[in-house]
Tab-separated table of N, CA, C and O in Angstrom:
chain	number	residue	atom	x	y	z
U	308	GLN	N	5.033	-1.017	26.451
U	308	GLN	CA	4.513	-2.223	25.845
U	308	GLN	C	4.525	-2.098	24.329
U	308	GLN	O	4.271	-1.035	23.774
U	309	VAL	N	4.827	-3.203	23.693
U	309	VAL	CA	4.774	-3.282	22.229
U	309	VAL	C	3.875	-4.457	21.886
U	309	VAL	O	4.051	-5.560	22.411
U	310	GLN	N	2.928	-4.231	21.019
U	310	GLN	CA	2.067	-5.308	20.541
U	310	GLN	C	2.519	-5.692	19.136
U	310	GLN	O	2.770	-4.826	18.296
U	311	LEU	N	2.624	-6.987	18.909
U	311	LEU	CA	3.127	-7.504	17.639
U	311	LEU	C	2.123	-8.478	17.048
U	311	LEU	O	1.608	-9.346	17.765
U	312	VAL	N	1.871	-8.353	15.750
U	312	VAL	CA	0.940	-9.239	15.060
U	312	VAL	C	1.592	-9.728	13.778
U	312	VAL	O	1.868	-8.929	12.872
U	313	GLU	N	1.802	-11.037	13.695
U	313	GLU	CA	2.389	-11.643	12.513
U	313	GLU	C	1.300	-12.006	11.499
U	313	GLU	O	0.161	-12.291	11.873
U	314	SER	N	1.698	-12.033	10.245
U	314	SER	CA	0.816	-12.486	9.176
U	314	SER	C	1.671	-12.990	8.028
U	314	SER	O	2.892	-12.767	8.010
U	315	GLY	N	1.015	-13.654	7.081
U	315	GLY	CA	1.710	-14.090	5.883
U	315	GLY	C	2.068	-15.557	5.830
U	315	GLY	O	2.597	-16.027	4.824
U	316	GLY	N	1.794	-16.286	6.900
U	316	GLY	CA	2.072	-17.714	6.874
U	316	GLY	C	1.116	-18.456	5.951
U	316	GLY	O	0.150	-17.888	5.438
U	317	GLY	N	1.412	-19.717	5.737
U	317	GLY	CA	0.545	-20.523	4.885
U	317	GLY	C	1.210	-21.810	4.478
U	317	GLY	O	2.239	-22.205	5.044
U	318	LEU	N	0.612	-22.458	3.498
U	318	LEU	CA	1.117	-23.717	2.961
U	318	LEU	C	1.798	-23.448	1.625
U	318	LEU	O	1.212	-22.794	0.750
U	319	VAL	N	3.003	-23.961	1.469
U	319	VAL	CA	3.760	-23.741	0.242
U	319	VAL	C	4.544	-25.010	-0.080
U	319	VAL	O	4.912	-25.766	0.829
U	320	GLN	N	4.787	-25.248	-1.353
U	320	GLN	CA	5.588	-26.402	-1.755
U	320	GLN	C	7.072	-26.117	-1.547
U	320	GLN	O	7.503	-24.959	-1.567
U	321	ALA	N	7.822	-27.184	-1.380
U	321	ALA	CA	9.270	-27.038	-1.251
U	321	ALA	C	9.824	-26.279	-2.460
U	321	ALA	O	9.408	-26.521	-3.603
U	322	GLY	N	10.732	-25.370	-2.187
U	322	GLY	CA	11.295	-24.529	-3.232
U	322	GLY	C	10.569	-23.209	-3.400
U	322	GLY	O	11.064	-22.321	-4.103
U	323	GLY	N	9.419	-23.098	-2.790
U	323	GLY	CA	8.620	-21.893	-2.913
U	323	GLY	C	9.052	-20.798	-1.957
U	323	GLY	O	10.053	-20.923	-1.241
U	324	SER	N	8.264	-19.718	-1.950
U	324	SER	CA	8.590	-18.541	-1.154
U	324	SER	C	7.368	-18.054	-0.387
U	324	SER	O	6.222	-18.258	-0.813
U	325	LEU	N	7.639	-17.404	0.727
U	325	LEU	CA	6.619	-16.708	1.503
U	325	LEU	C	7.257	-15.467	2.097
U	325	LEU	O	8.462	-15.450	2.359
U	326	ARG	N	6.445	-14.459	2.324
U	326	ARG	CA	6.919	-13.287	3.048
U	326	ARG	C	6.057	-13.087	4.282
U	326	ARG	O	4.840	-12.889	4.169
U	327	LEU	N	6.690	-13.145	5.426
U	327	LEU	CA	6.001	-12.888	6.683
U	327	LEU	C	6.112	-11.411	7.043
U	327	LEU	O	7.129	-10.773	6.766
U	328	SER	N	5.059	-10.913	7.661
U	328	SER	CA	5.056	-9.541	8.155
U	328	SER	C	4.760	-9.549	9.643
U	328	SER	O	4.061	-10.421	10.148
U	329	CYS	N	5.293	-8.562	10.319
U	329	CYS	CA	5.019	-8.394	11.737
U	329	CYS	C	4.748	-6.914	11.969
U	329	CYS	O	5.658	-6.084	11.870
U	330	ALA	N	3.495	-6.599	12.237
U	330	ALA	CA	3.089	-5.217	12.462
U	330	ALA	C	3.140	-4.905	13.950
U	330	ALA	O	2.661	-5.687	14.773
U	331	ALA	N	3.699	-3.757	14.264
U	331	ALA	CA	3.862	-3.366	15.664
U	331	ALA	C	2.961	-2.194	16.009
U	331	ALA	O	2.574	-1.401	15.146
U	332	SER	N	2.637	-2.094	17.263
U	332	SER	CA	1.913	-0.935	17.790
U	332	SER	C	2.323	-0.745	19.244
U	332	SER	O	2.914	-1.632	19.860
U	333	GLY	N	1.997	0.422	19.765
U	333	GLY	CA	2.374	0.703	21.143
U	333	GLY	C	3.550	1.652	21.197
U	333	GLY	O	3.488	2.737	20.660
U	334	GLN	N	4.631	1.222	21.797
U	334	GLN	CA	5.816	2.055	21.936
U	334	GLN	C	6.457	2.333	20.573
U	334	GLN	O	6.136	1.678	19.580
U	335	THR	N	7.355	3.275	20.531
U	335	THR	CA	8.015	3.671	19.296
U	335	THR	C	8.782	2.494	18.705
U	335	THR	O	9.734	1.991	19.305
U	336	PHE	N	8.358	2.087	17.535
U	336	PHE	CA	8.911	0.899	16.885
U	336	PHE	C	10.408	1.022	16.660
U	336	PHE	O	11.161	0.061	16.848
U	337	SER	N	10.848	2.196	16.275
U	337	SER	CA	12.262	2.374	15.941
U	337	SER	C	13.179	2.302	17.162
U	337	SER	O	14.396	2.314	17.015
U	338	ASN	N	12.614	2.203	18.339
U	338	ASN	CA	13.428	2.024	19.546
U	338	ASN	C	13.812	0.573	19.781
U	338	ASN	O	14.612	0.287	20.674
U	339	TYR	N	13.252	-0.334	18.967
U	339	TYR	CA	13.390	-1.753	19.240
U	339	TYR	C	14.121	-2.480	18.127
U	339	TYR	O	13.838	-2.282	16.938
U	340	ALA	N	15.041	-3.338	18.548
U	340	ALA	CA	15.564	-4.352	17.647
U	340	ALA	C	14.507	-5.446	17.539
U	340	ALA	O	13.730	-5.673	18.468
U	341	MET	N	14.472	-6.096	16.389
U	341	MET	CA	13.443	-7.090	16.123
U	341	MET	C	14.074	-8.426	15.773
U	341	MET	O	15.143	-8.487	15.153
U	342	GLY	N	13.390	-9.476	16.146
U	342	GLY	CA	13.873	-10.814	15.822
U	342	GLY	C	12.746	-11.690	15.312
U	342	GLY	O	11.574	-11.425	15.562
U	343	TRP	N	13.134	-12.705	14.555
U	343	TRP	CA	12.208	-13.769	14.148
U	343	TRP	C	12.709	-15.079	14.752
U	343	TRP	O	13.914	-15.369	14.713
U	344	PHE	N	11.781	-15.839	15.276
U	344	PHE	CA	12.044	-17.168	15.810
U	344	PHE	C	11.048	-18.136	15.193
U	344	PHE	O	10.046	-17.722	14.611
U	345	ARG	N	11.312	-19.414	15.364
U	345	ARG	CA	10.359	-20.422	14.899
U	345	ARG	C	10.374	-21.606	15.854
U	345	ARG	O	11.372	-21.875	16.514
U	346	GLN	N	9.238	-22.297	15.864
U	346	GLN	CA	9.113	-23.481	16.699
U	346	GLN	C	8.383	-24.564	15.926
U	346	GLN	O	7.214	-24.399	15.555
U	347	ALA	N	9.088	-25.645	15.670
U	347	ALA	CA	8.514	-26.803	15.008
U	347	ALA	C	7.898	-27.726	16.054
U	347	ALA	O	8.284	-27.688	17.229
U	348	PRO	N	6.958	-28.564	15.635
U	348	PRO	CA	6.322	-29.477	16.600
U	348	PRO	C	7.344	-30.346	17.320
U	348	PRO	O	8.216	-30.949	16.695
U	349	GLY	N	7.241	-30.392	18.636
U	349	GLY	CA	8.127	-31.221	19.430
U	349	GLY	C	9.525	-30.668	19.625
U	349	GLY	O	10.382	-31.342	20.203
U	350	LYS	N	9.755	-29.451	19.118
U	350	LYS	CA	11.094	-28.863	19.240
U	350	LYS	C	11.031	-27.551	20.006
U	350	LYS	O	9.979	-26.941	20.136
U	351	GLU	N	12.177	-27.120	20.476
U	351	GLU	CA	12.241	-25.835	21.160
U	351	GLU	C	12.238	-24.699	20.137
U	351	GLU	O	12.614	-24.878	18.980
U	352	ARG	N	11.833	-23.550	20.604
U	352	ARG	CA	11.833	-22.376	19.737
U	352	ARG	C	13.277	-22.003	19.412
U	352	ARG	O	14.138	-21.988	20.289
U	353	GLU	N	13.527	-21.684	18.141
U	353	GLU	CA	14.883	-21.383	17.716
U	353	GLU	C	14.961	-20.043	17.005
U	353	GLU	O	14.014	-19.603	16.354
U	354	PHE	N	16.121	-19.451	17.119
U	354	PHE	CA	16.393	-18.164	16.482
U	354	PHE	C	16.467	-18.320	14.970
U	354	PHE	O	17.033	-19.296	14.464
U	355	VAL	N	15.915	-17.336	14.270
U	355	VAL	CA	15.975	-17.320	12.805
U	355	VAL	C	16.794	-16.128	12.305
U	355	VAL	O	17.748	-16.288	11.540
U	356	ALA	N	16.418	-14.927	12.738
U	356	ALA	CA	17.096	-13.722	12.252
U	356	ALA	C	16.793	-12.567	13.188
U	356	ALA	O	15.797	-12.589	13.916
U	357	ALA	N	17.658	-11.554	13.137
U	357	ALA	CA	17.432	-10.345	13.928
U	357	ALA	C	17.932	-9.141	13.148
U	357	ALA	O	18.847	-9.252	12.330
U	358	ILE	N	17.309	-8.013	13.424
U	358	ILE	CA	17.662	-6.769	12.743
U	358	ILE	C	17.701	-5.647	13.766
U	358	ILE	O	16.876	-5.581	14.679
U	359	SER	N	18.670	-4.775	13.610
U	359	SER	CA	18.843	-3.673	14.553
U	359	SER	C	17.778	-2.595	14.343
U	359	SER	O	16.985	-2.649	13.399
U	360	ARG	N	17.780	-1.604	15.190
U	360	ARG	CA	16.754	-0.560	15.157
U	360	ARG	C	16.697	0.158	13.812
U	360	ARG	O	15.617	0.472	13.319
U	361	THR	N	17.844	0.409	13.240
U	361	THR	CA	17.883	1.132	11.968
U	361	THR	C	17.919	0.204	10.758
U	361	THR	O	17.811	0.664	9.632
U	362	GLY	N	18.104	-1.080	11.018
U	362	GLY	CA	18.193	-2.035	9.921
U	362	GLY	C	19.580	-2.223	9.359
U	362	GLY	O	19.769	-2.994	8.418
U	363	VAL	N	20.542	-1.538	9.940
U	363	VAL	CA	21.905	-1.625	9.406
U	363	VAL	C	22.558	-2.952	9.768
U	363	VAL	O	23.288	-3.543	8.964
U	364	ARG	N	22.291	-3.443	10.953
U	364	ARG	CA	22.907	-4.691	11.396
U	364	ARG	C	21.890	-5.822	11.369
U	364	ARG	O	20.758	-5.666	11.814
U	365	ILE	N	22.331	-6.939	10.830
U	365	ILE	CA	21.457	-8.103	10.652
U	365	ILE	C	22.262	-9.358	10.958
U	365	ILE	O	23.449	-9.451	10.608
U	366	ILE	N	21.622	-10.321	11.592
U	366	ILE	CA	22.240	-11.629	11.803
U	366	ILE	C	21.213	-12.713	11.464
U	366	ILE	O	20.005	-12.500	11.607
U	367	TYR	N	21.732	-13.848	11.001
U	367	TYR	CA	20.891	-14.974	10.620
U	367	TYR	C	21.391	-16.256	11.275
U	367	TYR	O	22.597	-16.423	11.502
U	368	ALA	N	20.481	-17.161	11.509
U	368	ALA	CA	20.871	-18.513	11.854
U	368	ALA	C	21.498	-19.160	10.628
U	368	ALA	O	21.113	-18.870	9.493
U	369	ASP	N	22.451	-20.049	10.852
U	369	ASP	CA	23.124	-20.696	9.729
U	369	ASP	C	22.140	-21.462	8.845
U	369	ASP	O	22.330	-21.557	7.628
U	370	SER	N	21.094	-21.990	9.456
U	370	SER	CA	20.147	-22.824	8.718
U	370	SER	C	19.339	-22.051	7.690
U	370	SER	O	18.761	-22.656	6.777
U	371	VAL	N	19.281	-20.732	7.803
U	371	VAL	CA	18.479	-19.940	6.866
U	371	VAL	C	19.317	-18.957	6.062
U	371	VAL	O	18.789	-18.292	5.152
U	372	LYS	N	20.592	-18.863	6.374
U	372	LYS	CA	21.458	-17.893	5.705
U	372	LYS	C	21.480	-18.155	4.205
U	372	LYS	O	21.627	-19.299	3.753
U	373	GLY	N	21.291	-17.097	3.433
U	373	GLY	CA	21.268	-17.214	1.985
U	373	GLY	C	19.892	-17.510	1.415
U	373	GLY	O	19.693	-17.431	0.201
U	374	ARG	N	18.945	-17.875	2.266
U	374	ARG	CA	17.580	-18.179	1.803
U	374	ARG	C	16.558	-17.190	2.360
U	374	ARG	O	15.583	-16.872	1.674
U	375	PHE	N	16.762	-16.738	3.580
U	375	PHE	CA	15.825	-15.817	4.227
U	375	PHE	C	16.440	-14.422	4.301
U	375	PHE	O	17.662	-14.271	4.449
U	376	THR	N	15.565	-13.412	4.243
U	376	THR	CA	16.003	-12.027	4.373
U	376	THR	C	15.088	-11.296	5.339
U	376	THR	O	13.864	-11.264	5.128
U	377	ILE	N	15.671	-10.711	6.371
U	377	ILE	CA	14.919	-9.901	7.309
U	377	ILE	C	15.072	-8.437	6.924
U	377	ILE	O	16.144	-8.004	6.473
U	378	SER	N	14.004	-7.684	7.056
U	378	SER	CA	14.051	-6.251	6.767
U	378	SER	C	13.010	-5.560	7.629
U	378	SER	O	12.156	-6.216	8.240
U	379	ARG	N	13.074	-4.257	7.661
U	379	ARG	CA	12.095	-3.498	8.431
U	379	ARG	C	11.816	-2.176	7.733
U	379	ARG	O	12.675	-1.631	7.032
U	380	ASP	N	10.616	-1.695	7.967
U	380	ASP	CA	10.203	-0.389	7.467
U	380	ASP	C	9.673	0.377	8.670
U	380	ASP	O	8.544	0.139	9.118
U	381	ASN	N	10.497	1.250	9.214
U	381	ASN	CA	10.095	1.951	10.436
U	381	ASN	C	8.925	2.908	10.185
U	381	ASN	O	8.143	3.182	11.105
U	382	ALA	N	8.792	3.388	8.975
U	382	ALA	CA	7.662	4.258	8.664
U	382	ALA	C	6.350	3.473	8.690
U	382	ALA	O	5.305	4.008	9.076
U	383	LYS	N	6.407	2.214	8.305
U	383	LYS	CA	5.221	1.357	8.322
U	383	LYS	C	5.145	0.514	9.591
U	383	LYS	O	4.238	-0.320	9.719
U	384	ILE	N	6.087	0.726	10.497
U	384	ILE	CA	6.183	-0.003	11.772
U	384	ILE	C	5.976	-1.504	11.579
U	384	ILE	O	5.186	-2.150	12.279
U	385	THR	N	6.732	-2.038	10.621
U	385	THR	CA	6.603	-3.441	10.258
U	385	THR	C	7.982	-4.037	10.024
U	385	THR	O	8.863	-3.378	9.461
U	386	VAL	N	8.148	-5.287	10.425
U	386	VAL	CA	9.344	-6.055	10.103
U	386	VAL	C	8.910	-7.236	9.236
U	386	VAL	O	7.801	-7.760	9.396
U	387	TYR	N	9.781	-7.605	8.307
U	387	TYR	CA	9.448	-8.635	7.328
U	387	TYR	C	10.458	-9.786	7.405
U	387	TYR	O	11.608	-9.605	7.820
U	388	LEU	N	10.014	-10.938	6.962
U	388	LEU	CA	10.910	-12.069	6.760
U	388	LEU	C	10.575	-12.676	5.401
U	388	LEU	O	9.540	-13.322	5.248
U	389	GLN	N	11.427	-12.405	4.434
U	389	GLN	CA	11.274	-13.005	3.111
U	389	GLN	C	11.942	-14.364	3.140
U	389	GLN	O	13.142	-14.462	3.430
U	390	MET	N	11.181	-15.401	2.822
U	390	MET	CA	11.680	-16.766	2.889
U	390	MET	C	11.633	-17.376	1.497
U	390	MET	O	10.555	-17.532	0.917
U	391	ASN	N	12.796	-17.682	0.961
U	391	ASN	CA	12.914	-18.298	-0.357
U	391	ASN	C	13.489	-19.706	-0.236
U	391	ASN	O	14.055	-20.064	0.790
U	392	SER	N	13.342	-20.463	-1.304
U	392	SER	CA	13.879	-21.832	-1.339
U	392	SER	C	13.476	-22.615	-0.096
U	392	SER	O	14.303	-23.263	0.554
U	393	LEU	N	12.206	-22.545	0.208
U	393	LEU	CA	11.724	-23.179	1.436
U	393	LEU	C	11.859	-24.696	1.376
U	393	LEU	O	11.726	-25.310	0.307
U	394	ARG	N	12.117	-25.260	2.556
U	394	ARG	CA	12.311	-26.701	2.700
U	394	ARG	C	11.297	-27.245	3.705
U	394	ARG	O	10.840	-26.498	4.572
U	395	PRO	N	10.992	-28.531	3.621
U	395	PRO	CA	10.061	-29.098	4.616
U	395	PRO	C	10.508	-28.846	6.056
U	395	PRO	O	9.669	-28.645	6.936
U	396	GLU	N	11.807	-28.815	6.286
U	396	GLU	CA	12.298	-28.595	7.656
U	396	GLU	C	12.117	-27.154	8.129
U	396	GLU	O	12.374	-26.850	9.290
U	397	ASP	N	11.660	-26.273	7.247
U	397	ASP	CA	11.314	-24.911	7.664
U	397	ASP	C	9.904	-24.842	8.255
U	397	ASP	O	9.502	-23.774	8.749
U	398	THR	N	9.169	-25.928	8.184
U	398	THR	CA	7.822	-25.960	8.730
U	398	THR	C	7.856	-25.679	10.229
U	398	THR	O	8.570	-26.347	10.983
U	399	ALA	N	7.087	-24.676	10.645
U	399	ALA	CA	7.096	-24.251	12.046
U	399	ALA	C	6.091	-23.118	12.226
U	399	ALA	O	5.589	-22.559	11.243
U	400	VAL	N	5.843	-22.790	13.475
U	400	VAL	CA	5.173	-21.538	13.794
U	400	VAL	C	6.262	-20.472	13.921
U	400	VAL	O	7.249	-20.668	14.635
U	401	TYR	N	6.082	-19.387	13.195
U	401	TYR	CA	7.064	-18.312	13.174
U	401	TYR	C	6.570	-17.150	14.045
U	401	TYR	O	5.417	-16.717	13.921
U	402	TYR	N	7.475	-16.671	14.891
U	402	TYR	CA	7.165	-15.593	15.817
U	402	TYR	C	8.086	-14.408	15.583
U	402	TYR	O	9.281	-14.591	15.330
U	403	CYS	N	7.547	-13.215	15.719
U	403	CYS	CA	8.428	-12.061	15.783
U	403	CYS	C	8.509	-11.597	17.234
U	403	CYS	O	7.606	-11.853	18.041
U	404	ALA	N	9.599	-10.943	17.550
U	404	ALA	CA	9.871	-10.505	18.905
U	404	ALA	C	10.578	-9.161	18.876
U	404	ALA	O	11.255	-8.836	17.895
U	405	ALA	N	10.444	-8.420	19.970
U	405	ALA	CA	11.040	-7.089	20.061
U	405	ALA	C	11.779	-6.936	21.383
U	405	ALA	O	11.335	-7.440	22.416
U	406	ASP	N	12.879	-6.229	21.300
U	406	ASP	CA	13.624	-5.887	22.505
U	406	ASP	C	14.461	-4.649	22.240
U	406	ASP	O	14.876	-4.425	21.088
U	407	MET	N	14.750	-3.906	23.260
U	407	MET	CA	15.528	-2.685	23.066
U	407	MET	C	17.013	-2.967	22.860
U	407	MET	O	17.744	-2.108	22.379
U	408	MET	N	17.446	-4.176	23.178
U	408	MET	CA	18.840	-4.539	22.967
U	408	MET	C	19.022	-5.221	21.620
U	408	MET	O	18.186	-5.995	21.172
U	409	TRP	N	20.137	-4.968	21.003
U	409	TRP	CA	20.461	-5.565	19.706
U	409	TRP	C	21.315	-6.827	19.895
U	409	TRP	O	22.061	-6.961	20.857
U	410	GLY	N	21.156	-7.738	18.941
U	410	GLY	CA	22.049	-8.883	18.895
U	410	GLY	C	21.611	-10.078	19.708
U	410	GLY	O	22.378	-11.026	19.886
U	411	LEU	N	20.377	-10.062	20.168
U	411	LEU	CA	19.884	-11.158	20.987
U	411	LEU	C	19.469	-12.326	20.114
U	411	LEU	O	18.743	-12.152	19.141
U	412	THR	N	19.899	-13.519	20.494
U	412	THR	CA	19.537	-14.716	19.736
U	412	THR	C	18.849	-15.763	20.598
U	412	THR	O	18.513	-16.839	20.104
U	413	LYS	N	18.631	-15.462	21.861
U	413	LYS	CA	17.928	-16.382	22.747
U	413	LYS	C	16.527	-15.852	23.008
U	413	LYS	O	16.350	-14.683	23.338
U	414	ASP	N	15.541	-16.726	22.899
U	414	ASP	CA	14.165	-16.248	23.004
U	414	ASP	C	13.867	-15.646	24.375
U	414	ASP	O	13.100	-14.683	24.470
U	415	GLN	N	14.505	-16.165	25.408
U	415	GLN	CA	14.202	-15.657	26.754
U	415	GLN	C	14.681	-14.233	26.953
U	415	GLN	O	14.294	-13.582	27.917
U	416	ASP	N	15.482	-13.728	26.051
U	416	ASP	CA	16.012	-12.374	26.173
U	416	ASP	C	15.105	-11.305	25.584
U	416	ASP	O	15.302	-10.124	25.809
U	417	TYR	N	14.112	-11.721	24.800
U	417	TYR	CA	13.208	-10.757	24.167
U	417	TYR	C	12.025	-10.463	25.072
U	417	TYR	O	11.458	-11.356	25.682
U	418	ASP	N	11.641	-9.213	25.100
U	418	ASP	CA	10.570	-8.783	26.008
U	418	ASP	C	9.171	-8.941	25.429
U	418	ASP	O	8.228	-9.158	26.182
U	419	PHE	N	9.019	-8.770	24.137
U	419	PHE	CA	7.683	-8.725	23.553
U	419	PHE	C	7.593	-9.721	22.392
U	419	PHE	O	8.528	-9.840	21.598
U	420	TRP	N	6.413	-10.361	22.288
U	420	TRP	CA	6.214	-11.421	21.310
U	420	TRP	C	4.867	-11.296	20.629
U	420	TRP	O	3.889	-10.847	21.238
U	421	GLY	N	4.830	-11.727	19.368
U	421	GLY	CA	3.569	-11.893	18.692
U	421	GLY	C	2.995	-13.265	18.971
U	421	GLY	O	3.587	-14.075	19.683
U	422	GLN	N	1.840	-13.526	18.356
U	422	GLN	CA	1.126	-14.786	18.610
U	422	GLN	C	1.577	-15.909	17.698
U	422	GLN	O	1.249	-17.075	17.921
U	423	GLY	N	2.318	-15.562	16.650
U	423	GLY	CA	2.839	-16.574	15.736
U	423	GLY	C	1.986	-16.772	14.502
U	423	GLY	O	0.785	-16.504	14.507
U	424	THR	N	2.631	-17.226	13.437
U	424	THR	CA	1.947	-17.569	12.199
U	424	THR	C	2.519	-18.883	11.677
U	424	THR	O	3.734	-19.085	11.700
U	425	GLN	N	1.640	-19.769	11.222
U	425	GLN	CA	2.063	-21.105	10.819
U	425	GLN	C	2.603	-21.093	9.395
U	425	GLN	O	1.972	-20.554	8.487
U	426	VAL	N	3.757	-21.695	9.218
U	426	VAL	CA	4.329	-21.931	7.896
U	426	VAL	C	4.481	-23.437	7.716
U	426	VAL	O	5.105	-24.100	8.539
U	427	THR	N	3.890	-23.950	6.645
U	427	THR	CA	3.979	-25.376	6.355
U	427	THR	C	4.538	-25.546	4.952
U	427	THR	O	3.998	-24.988	3.996
U	428	VAL	N	5.620	-26.302	4.847
U	428	VAL	CA	6.267	-26.542	3.564
U	428	VAL	C	6.107	-28.015	3.220
U	428	VAL	O	6.589	-28.892	3.947
U	429	SER	N	5.431	-28.276	2.121
U	429	SER	CA	5.196	-29.660	1.708
U	429	SER	C	6.298	-30.126	0.757
U	429	SER	O	6.848	-29.342	-0.011
U	430	SER	N	6.591	-31.406	0.816
U	430	SER	CA	7.659	-31.957	-0.037
U	430	SER	C	7.121	-32.428	-1.375
U	430	SER	O	5.930	-32.485	-1.599
């Protein structure tokens, strides 16, 4: 089992930045690839970014490429999502997820989830 706790959400104006954190506990963090997803009101949860166990491999959704950066610190057992140039359409609850397989972009493929953190971008 892996327990995940997100933090860092909040209210920000369009064009602003936020950094989300996801702290892990339980099983060895470095055994897991990590992903970020988001869910806006009335919409399905969508993939945002994923990072491999060592952090060498990274993939992004096209909608955030060039604006968001995923990273991880295995010593601090934390994964981050730096979000720059935020837009109102980025407003959503953001979730981190863990799985032992790399390259997953579908939420149903991830085994472990955090509770989510709200990000609201005002225009």
